[in-house]
Short mmCIF file of C-alpha atoms in Angstrom, two decimals:
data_model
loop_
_atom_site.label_atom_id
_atom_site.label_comp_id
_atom_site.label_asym_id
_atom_site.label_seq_id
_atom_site.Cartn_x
_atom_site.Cartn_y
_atom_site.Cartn_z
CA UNK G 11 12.83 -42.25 108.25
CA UNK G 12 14.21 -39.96 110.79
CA UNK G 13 14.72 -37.00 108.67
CA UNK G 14 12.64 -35.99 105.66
CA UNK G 15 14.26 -36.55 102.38
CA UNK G 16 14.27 -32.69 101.40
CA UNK G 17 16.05 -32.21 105.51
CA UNK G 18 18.40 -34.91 104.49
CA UNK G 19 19.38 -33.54 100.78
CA UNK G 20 19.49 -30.15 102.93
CA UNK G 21 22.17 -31.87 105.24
CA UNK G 22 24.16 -33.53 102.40
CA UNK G 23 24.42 -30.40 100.91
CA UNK G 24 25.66 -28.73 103.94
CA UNK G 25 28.24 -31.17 104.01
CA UNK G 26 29.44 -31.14 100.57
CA UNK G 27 29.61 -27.46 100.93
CA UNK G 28 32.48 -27.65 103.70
CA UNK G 29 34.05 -29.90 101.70
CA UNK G 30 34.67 -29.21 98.02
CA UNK G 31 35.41 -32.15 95.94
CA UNK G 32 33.26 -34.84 97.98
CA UNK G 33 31.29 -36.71 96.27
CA UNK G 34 27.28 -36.64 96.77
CA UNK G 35 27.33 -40.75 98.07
CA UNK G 36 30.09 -40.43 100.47
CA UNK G 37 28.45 -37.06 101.77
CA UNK G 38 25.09 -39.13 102.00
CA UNK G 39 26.98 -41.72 104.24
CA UNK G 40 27.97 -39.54 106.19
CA UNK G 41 24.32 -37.85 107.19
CA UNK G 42 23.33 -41.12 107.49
CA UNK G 43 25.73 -42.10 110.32
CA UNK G 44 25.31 -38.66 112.01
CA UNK G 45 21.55 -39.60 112.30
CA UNK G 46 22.11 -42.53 113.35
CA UNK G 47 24.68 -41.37 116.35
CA UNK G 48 21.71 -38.78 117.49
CA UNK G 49 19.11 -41.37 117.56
CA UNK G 50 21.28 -43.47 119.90
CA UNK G 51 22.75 -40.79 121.96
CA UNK G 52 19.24 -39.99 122.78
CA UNK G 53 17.90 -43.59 123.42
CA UNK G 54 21.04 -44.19 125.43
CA UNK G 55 21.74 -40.80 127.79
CA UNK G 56 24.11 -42.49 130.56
CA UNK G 57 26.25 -44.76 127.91
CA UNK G 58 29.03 -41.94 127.26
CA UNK G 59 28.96 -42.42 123.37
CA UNK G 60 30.55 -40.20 120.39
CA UNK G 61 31.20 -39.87 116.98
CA UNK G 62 34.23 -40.25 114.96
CA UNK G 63 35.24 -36.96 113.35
CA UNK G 64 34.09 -38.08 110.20
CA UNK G 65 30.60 -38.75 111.29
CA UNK G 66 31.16 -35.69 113.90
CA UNK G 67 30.72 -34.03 110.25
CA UNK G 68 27.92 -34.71 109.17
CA UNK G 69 26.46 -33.84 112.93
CA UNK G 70 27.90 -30.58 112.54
CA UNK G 71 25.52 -30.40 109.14
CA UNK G 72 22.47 -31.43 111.27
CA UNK G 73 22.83 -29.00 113.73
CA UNK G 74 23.15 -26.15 110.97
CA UNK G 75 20.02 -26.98 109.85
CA UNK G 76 18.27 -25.99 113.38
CA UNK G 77 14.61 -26.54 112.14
CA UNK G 78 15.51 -30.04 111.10
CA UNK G 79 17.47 -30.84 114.01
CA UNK G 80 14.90 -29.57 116.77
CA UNK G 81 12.67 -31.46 114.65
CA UNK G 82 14.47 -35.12 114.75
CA UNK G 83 15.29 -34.65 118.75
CA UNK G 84 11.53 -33.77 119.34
CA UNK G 85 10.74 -36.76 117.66
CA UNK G 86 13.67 -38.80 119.69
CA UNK G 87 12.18 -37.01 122.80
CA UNK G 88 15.15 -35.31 124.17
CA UNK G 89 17.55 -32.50 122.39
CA UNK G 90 21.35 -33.98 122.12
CA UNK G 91 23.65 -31.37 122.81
CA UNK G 92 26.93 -31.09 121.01
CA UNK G 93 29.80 -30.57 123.45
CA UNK G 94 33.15 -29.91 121.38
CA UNK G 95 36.89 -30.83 122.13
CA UNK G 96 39.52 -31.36 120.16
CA UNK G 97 42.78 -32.94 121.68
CA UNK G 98 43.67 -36.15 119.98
CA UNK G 99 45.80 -37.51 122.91
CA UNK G 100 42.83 -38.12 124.70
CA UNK G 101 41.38 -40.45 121.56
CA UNK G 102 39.96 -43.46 123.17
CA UNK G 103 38.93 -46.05 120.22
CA UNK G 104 36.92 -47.81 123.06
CA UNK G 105 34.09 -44.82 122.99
CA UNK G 106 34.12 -45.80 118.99
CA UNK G 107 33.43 -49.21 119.47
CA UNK G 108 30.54 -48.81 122.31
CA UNK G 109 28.95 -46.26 119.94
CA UNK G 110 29.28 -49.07 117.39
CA UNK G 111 27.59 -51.84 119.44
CA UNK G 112 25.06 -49.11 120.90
CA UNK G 113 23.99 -48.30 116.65
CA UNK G 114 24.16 -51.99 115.89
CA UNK G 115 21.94 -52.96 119.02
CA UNK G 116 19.13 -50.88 118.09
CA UNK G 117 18.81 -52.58 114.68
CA UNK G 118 21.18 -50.41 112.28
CA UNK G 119 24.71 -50.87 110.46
CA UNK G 120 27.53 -48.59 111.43
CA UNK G 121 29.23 -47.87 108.47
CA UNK G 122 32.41 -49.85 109.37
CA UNK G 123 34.92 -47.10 106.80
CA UNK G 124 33.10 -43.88 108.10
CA UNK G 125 34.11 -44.97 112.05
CA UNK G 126 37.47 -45.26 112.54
CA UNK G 127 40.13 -43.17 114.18
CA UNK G 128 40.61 -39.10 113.89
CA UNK G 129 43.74 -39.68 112.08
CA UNK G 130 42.03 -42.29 109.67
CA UNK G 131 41.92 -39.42 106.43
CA UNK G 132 42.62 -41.80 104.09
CA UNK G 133 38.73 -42.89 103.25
CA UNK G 134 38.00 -39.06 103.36
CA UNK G 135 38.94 -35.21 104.60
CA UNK G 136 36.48 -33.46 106.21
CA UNK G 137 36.37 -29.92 107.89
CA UNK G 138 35.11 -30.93 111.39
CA UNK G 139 38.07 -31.18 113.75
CA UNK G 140 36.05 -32.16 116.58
CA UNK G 141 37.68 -35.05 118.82
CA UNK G 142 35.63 -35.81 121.18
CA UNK G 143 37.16 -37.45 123.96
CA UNK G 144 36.40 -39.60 127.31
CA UNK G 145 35.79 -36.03 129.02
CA UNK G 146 33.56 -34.85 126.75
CA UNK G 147 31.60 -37.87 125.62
CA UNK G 148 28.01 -36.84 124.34
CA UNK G 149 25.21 -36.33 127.01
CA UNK G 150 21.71 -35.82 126.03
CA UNK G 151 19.78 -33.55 128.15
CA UNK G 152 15.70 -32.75 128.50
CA UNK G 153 16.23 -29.78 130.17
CA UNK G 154 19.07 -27.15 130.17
CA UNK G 155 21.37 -27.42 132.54
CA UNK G 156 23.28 -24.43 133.90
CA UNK G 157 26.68 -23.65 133.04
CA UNK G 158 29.69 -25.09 135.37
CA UNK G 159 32.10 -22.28 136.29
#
């Protein structure tokens, strides 16, 4: 396990908090997924992966939780940075599906309802409006890096 159970019930909490009226399983699901996107952004740093907003969720939850999440990138070796954008003309579903094939080629299950489009609300409503697009696919860095101006 990735994150400790306590961490994780931390995280599910976090993300039921944000949005009243989900229900403790589909919150769960959603931590799960988020974990599993860090783990492979962080075995795979030149792929250009992301999550879908959904997921993007419960990222947002892990990152909250700072102890927990310097904790899990320690033990992935290298901190994954969160770089935000939201325009949703610039969704590519192509970024979705390598993220897919990156989770499913290290041995796990992408959750095939929790990674769909940024318009997909149907499944569930979350509060992260994050849409991260071909310029601001995930990068995991070692080191900081300074900032472009």
């Amino acid at each position: 396990m990735l994150v400790p159970d306590t961490a994780f019930e931390g995280c599910r909490g976090t993300v039921m908090d944000a949005n009243p009226g989900m229900l403790h399983g589909m919150a769960g699901r959603i931590v799960e997924e988020a974990i599993k996107f860090v783990a492979v952004c962080a075995r795979n740093p030149d792929t250009g992966l992301t999550p879908s907003r959904i997921v993007d969720e419960g990222w947002h939850a892990l990152i909250l939780h700072t102890a927990v999440y310097a904790e899990l990138c320690d033990g992935l070796g290298v901190f994954v940075h969160h770089y935000p954008g939201y325009d949703p003309t610039h969704y590519d579903p192509s970024i979705l599906d390598r993220t897919r094939t990156v989770i499913a080629e290290l041995g796990w299950e992408a959750d095939p309802e929790l990674w769909g489009p940024p318009s997909d609300e149907t499944l569930v409503s979350v509060a992260a409006k994050c849409q991260h697009a071909p310029e601001c696919t995930i990068r995991p860095m070692p080191t900081p890096q300074p900032p472009v101006v």
